[in-house]
XYZ file of C-alpha atoms in Angstrom:
360
model
C 123.471 93.409 109.776
C 123.812 90.940 106.910
C 124.153 87.168 107.273
C 127.743 87.534 106.100
C 128.735 89.970 108.844
C 126.979 87.965 111.556
C 128.495 84.669 110.410
C 131.946 86.259 110.445
C 131.374 87.660 113.933
C 130.199 84.322 115.325
C 133.140 82.540 113.742
C 135.528 85.024 115.335
C 133.779 84.623 118.690
C 134.298 80.844 118.502
C 137.999 81.292 117.712
C 138.398 83.590 120.702
C 136.363 81.439 123.073
C 138.182 78.171 122.395
C 141.501 79.131 120.806
C 140.608 77.405 117.554
C 142.283 77.990 114.215
C 140.003 80.161 112.064
C 139.870 77.589 109.266
C 138.852 74.887 111.756
C 135.544 76.597 112.534
C 132.796 75.241 110.244
C 130.540 77.476 108.191
C 127.150 77.604 109.885
C 124.720 80.141 108.517
C 122.789 82.165 111.089
C 119.133 82.141 110.117
C 116.028 84.047 111.037
C 113.843 80.942 110.873
C 116.021 79.358 113.587
C 115.659 82.329 115.923
C 113.923 82.101 119.277
C 111.061 84.476 119.972
C 112.232 88.060 120.112
C 115.468 87.469 118.167
C 116.284 88.388 114.575
C 118.711 85.521 113.881
C 120.143 82.448 115.541
C 123.142 80.229 114.888
C 123.614 76.523 115.539
C 127.399 76.974 115.444
C 127.854 75.819 119.093
C 126.388 72.426 118.216
C 128.883 72.050 115.374
C 131.735 73.041 117.678
C 131.105 70.373 120.303
C 133.448 67.779 118.801
C 136.164 70.351 118.269
C 136.128 71.542 121.878
C 135.592 68.162 123.604
C 138.219 67.772 126.311
C 138.268 63.983 125.930
C 136.878 63.334 129.374
C 133.263 64.073 128.660
C 131.375 65.627 125.833
C 130.809 69.362 126.212
C 127.213 70.389 126.682
C 125.560 72.576 124.017
C 124.562 75.244 126.517
C 128.123 75.471 127.830
C 129.574 75.897 124.350
C 126.869 78.378 123.358
C 127.442 80.368 126.529
C 131.153 80.703 125.884
C 130.593 81.826 122.289
C 127.894 84.291 123.332
C 130.096 85.682 126.113
C 132.641 86.849 123.544
C 130.151 88.934 121.582
C 129.767 91.786 124.143
C 133.543 91.950 124.418
C 133.810 92.194 120.653
C 131.161 94.914 120.654
C 133.205 96.894 123.160
C 136.169 96.581 120.789
C 134.094 97.844 117.863
C 134.231 94.514 116.003
C 130.498 93.859 115.937
C 127.263 95.522 116.980
C 123.860 94.258 118.127
C 121.114 95.120 120.586
C 121.549 91.985 122.684
C 122.362 88.285 122.500
C 121.144 85.245 124.420
C 121.340 81.466 124.290
C 118.395 79.083 124.302
C 117.724 75.527 125.440
C 118.833 74.113 122.067
C 122.313 75.556 122.405
C 121.741 78.220 119.739
C 123.151 81.747 119.977
C 120.383 84.287 119.314
C 121.008 87.872 118.225
C 118.683 90.875 118.346
C 119.504 93.607 115.826
C 119.487 97.323 116.465
C 117.110 99.514 114.479
C 120.051 100.712 112.386
C 121.083 97.135 111.605
C 117.574 96.230 110.447
C 117.606 99.299 108.226
C 121.082 98.451 106.873
C 119.902 94.913 106.074
C 117.291 96.312 103.690
C 119.781 98.674 102.072
C 122.235 95.826 101.506
C 119.577 93.490 100.052
C 118.775 95.974 97.277
C 122.102 94.888 95.731
C 120.900 91.320 95.278
C 124.046 89.724 93.815
C 126.395 90.998 96.521
C 123.863 90.408 99.305
C 123.166 86.795 98.320
C 126.725 85.753 97.477
C 128.928 88.140 99.435
C 130.786 89.552 96.436
C 130.453 91.583 93.267
C 129.519 89.903 90.018
C 132.217 91.377 87.823
C 134.107 88.347 86.543
C 134.611 87.007 83.049
C 132.619 84.389 81.167
C 128.948 83.871 80.448
C 125.997 82.500 82.339
C 124.629 79.156 81.071
C 121.516 79.700 78.969
C 120.671 76.564 77.022
C 117.818 76.962 74.515
C 115.146 74.660 75.899
C 113.652 74.080 72.452
C 116.796 72.084 71.623
C 115.157 69.272 73.587
C 112.676 66.843 72.089
C 110.758 65.315 75.021
C 109.635 67.574 77.854
C 111.721 65.565 80.327
C 114.838 66.490 78.361
C 113.921 70.190 78.458
C 113.500 69.808 82.207
C 116.998 68.346 82.541
C 118.451 71.236 80.507
C 116.724 73.853 82.654
C 117.839 72.209 85.885
C 121.404 71.887 84.597
C 121.442 75.602 83.737
C 120.188 76.500 87.220
C 122.801 74.308 88.905
C 125.607 75.785 86.840
C 124.412 79.312 87.547
C 124.239 78.636 91.279
C 127.729 77.141 91.224
C 129.084 80.154 89.333
C 127.419 82.512 91.787
C 128.946 81.010 94.934
C 132.094 79.381 93.500
C 135.718 80.436 93.634
C 136.065 82.937 90.795
C 133.939 86.106 90.642
C 130.819 85.363 88.584
C 130.049 87.197 85.336
C 127.923 90.347 85.485
C 124.365 89.552 86.488
C 120.994 91.250 86.058
C 121.416 94.937 85.495
C 119.048 97.875 85.762
C 117.771 97.716 82.191
C 114.048 97.629 81.529
C 112.699 94.085 81.178
C 109.303 93.496 79.585
C 106.806 90.712 80.135
C 107.311 89.451 76.585
C 108.357 85.823 76.279
C 110.495 84.510 73.404
C 108.237 81.480 72.954
C 104.850 83.106 73.550
C 105.508 86.406 71.771
C 108.460 85.764 69.485
C 106.534 84.740 66.391
C 108.627 81.591 66.003
C 107.869 78.788 63.598
C 105.224 76.199 64.408
C 106.659 73.968 67.175
C 106.967 70.340 66.223
C 108.468 68.624 69.280
C 106.724 68.041 72.635
C 109.247 70.328 74.357
C 108.763 73.124 71.824
C 104.989 72.788 72.030
C 104.910 73.142 75.815
C 107.227 76.169 75.580
C 104.823 77.699 73.105
C 101.972 77.040 75.539
C 103.371 78.218 78.888
C 106.467 80.239 77.925
C 110.091 79.994 79.012
C 109.706 81.642 82.431
C 106.971 79.269 83.577
C 108.810 76.304 82.103
C 112.069 76.986 83.927
C 110.318 77.546 87.255
C 108.180 74.438 86.734
C 111.216 72.322 85.879
C 113.230 73.550 88.881
C 110.419 73.503 91.450
C 110.263 69.744 92.057
C 112.761 67.461 93.784
C 112.957 64.103 91.903
C 115.339 63.845 88.978
C 113.041 61.396 87.202
C 109.495 62.366 88.137
C 106.474 60.287 87.290
C 104.338 61.367 84.361
C 101.388 62.588 86.461
C 103.426 64.007 89.370
C 102.616 67.518 90.576
C 104.165 70.094 92.905
C 100.851 71.573 93.953
C 97.305 72.028 92.797
C 97.223 71.904 88.993
C 101.025 72.265 88.788
C 102.334 69.279 86.804
C 106.049 68.571 87.096
C 106.087 67.766 83.382
C 103.507 70.101 81.834
C 102.470 69.376 78.282
C 100.774 71.397 75.566
C 97.588 69.431 76.225
C 97.889 69.547 80.032
C 99.761 72.715 80.988
C 97.868 73.211 84.224
C 98.231 76.510 86.060
C 101.605 77.090 84.405
C 99.729 78.580 81.439
C 97.830 81.125 83.552
C 98.755 84.705 84.338
C 97.412 84.433 87.887
C 98.695 83.744 91.396
C 98.027 80.058 90.733
C 101.168 80.101 88.581
C 104.274 80.384 90.832
C 106.359 81.799 87.988
C 103.875 84.593 87.341
C 103.565 85.303 91.054
C 107.349 85.655 91.476
C 107.715 87.917 88.464
C 104.695 90.030 89.434
C 106.029 90.444 92.983
C 109.324 91.694 91.546
C 107.603 94.124 89.191
C 105.371 95.404 91.990
C 108.245 95.837 94.458
C 110.393 97.630 91.895
C 107.495 99.863 90.876
C 106.727 100.647 94.519
C 110.374 101.621 95.089
C 110.325 103.781 91.947
C 107.106 105.511 92.999
C 108.627 106.310 96.399
C 111.663 107.877 94.710
C 109.303 109.960 92.588
C 107.572 111.352 95.657
C 104.722 108.938 96.395
C 104.115 108.303 100.121
C 106.011 105.177 101.260
C 103.829 102.209 102.092
C 103.320 101.609 105.806
C 102.743 98.009 106.837
C 102.304 96.435 110.233
C 105.529 95.598 112.114
C 104.742 91.875 112.161
C 104.582 91.565 108.382
C 107.613 93.807 107.912
C 109.605 91.621 110.322
C 108.604 88.531 108.347
C 109.935 90.050 105.120
C 113.189 91.143 106.771
C 113.648 87.670 108.222
C 113.261 86.011 104.835
C 115.638 88.510 103.269
C 118.206 87.628 105.934
C 117.867 83.913 105.079
C 118.514 84.488 101.367
C 122.276 83.907 101.372
C 121.866 80.648 103.265
C 119.191 79.460 100.823
C 121.321 80.229 97.769
C 124.393 78.586 99.297
C 122.421 75.475 100.282
C 120.810 75.183 96.850
C 124.232 75.440 95.206
C 125.994 73.064 97.585
C 123.305 70.381 97.345
C 122.671 71.038 93.642
C 118.952 71.302 94.373
C 117.422 74.326 92.600
C 114.020 73.658 94.168
C 115.440 75.084 97.422
C 115.909 78.445 95.710
C 112.472 78.308 94.058
C 110.678 77.627 97.341
C 112.669 80.344 99.105
C 111.714 82.918 96.471
C 108.072 81.875 96.723
C 108.132 82.358 100.498
C 109.657 85.824 100.074
C 107.079 86.813 97.448
C 104.258 85.592 99.697
C 105.603 87.556 102.658
C 105.885 90.674 100.512
C 102.302 90.245 99.296
C 101.093 89.909 102.892
C 103.022 93.051 103.858
C 101.642 95.185 101.033
C 98.047 93.933 101.388
C 97.954 94.098 105.187
C 94.960 96.150 106.433
C 97.460 98.621 107.874
C 99.377 98.915 104.583
C 98.330 102.532 104.247
C 100.338 105.156 102.370
C 99.191 107.662 104.970
C 100.520 105.518 107.806
C 97.809 103.820 109.849
C 98.060 103.668 113.618
C 100.648 101.109 114.691
C 102.221 101.003 111.220
C 105.615 102.275 110.200
C 106.600 103.442 106.730
C 109.433 101.344 105.323
C 110.494 102.816 101.968
C 113.562 100.567 101.674
C 111.683 97.281 101.949
C 110.319 97.081 98.352
C 113.752 97.788 96.854
C 115.266 95.060 99.027
C 112.644 92.532 97.964
C 113.091 93.487 94.317
C 116.872 93.072 94.542
C 116.660 89.568 95.976
C 113.807 88.375 93.727
C 115.545 89.686 90.593
C 118.790 87.916 91.485
C 117.080 84.681 92.478
C 115.074 84.555 89.261
C 118.245 85.276 87.284
C 119.929 82.264 88.893
C 117.036 80.147 87.615
C 117.450 81.593 84.134
C 114.200 83.584 84.403
C 113.773 87.247 83.507
C 112.231 89.650 86.029
C 109.851 92.238 84.497
C 110.485 95.759 85.715
C 107.018 97.302 85.320
C 103.507 96.218 86.194
């Protein structure tokens, strides 16, 4: 079950329940982080439908609307239009859905194809992805604006009308950075100097991670993470440790891809506890919504923070005390999970203009 298939099913259920025109039903992403306990995803679509189905005498109640939408889903399952383990409504008026084991497994398989999973289509169109050389800027603030503009354009291309150009492929990507390892001439501008200090990957993540368009000089987005790093004060952005969000995202991708490759080569699949595995699957499910929201609001920090949450959940899964290749008691091997995480991280980093190393 992908967010695309569930959103389509809920939209169809609303059309059937209230006789609405399909294009009158608003897009409301089902999300795992909205789900009630025991559910895999929940949708606030009934709340958005209330004005459309008001009979004019009194406003429809959320639970009534949710109940009518939810009542259509078993009928649609009987017709072979959708599948799930069960559905229920909650006190908020949300429709909650519990996936079958096969649907949870299919979610991971679908997420391995990051571009299609996050945007609902293939990336096989014409054109090129924006990739402005950040050293063209003079002040660091100008480099930040260029990086954020690239990310916004990439997000718009990814979810817009025409099919986007081809995205990240399967080619090997090294950890080398054009500004740290390229042997370029001595940088002379503040922007070029900071690129030569922290590298392009860290710079683009740093520039897209914060919210304000015109941040204050000393503003940070976390401990030792300046919004406008400089060559003299790069903060954690210059470190190859977990303190640097850019390094952590790229390392998580390299680890997940390596873990998936090792499994294909015959290594025992990693077995993590069900709780941590469910957390990763939930964040994977919320990926399409996060990309769409970041594009629609033109706020790349939404994508950055989503990717960080996914990388953190993956790290917790792989370092869980029950993350045992032999399969500890209560753990279940999940060989598809690393490939799914790698697919989404690689695509998300690409949308920020950041390369994703393929080996540890």
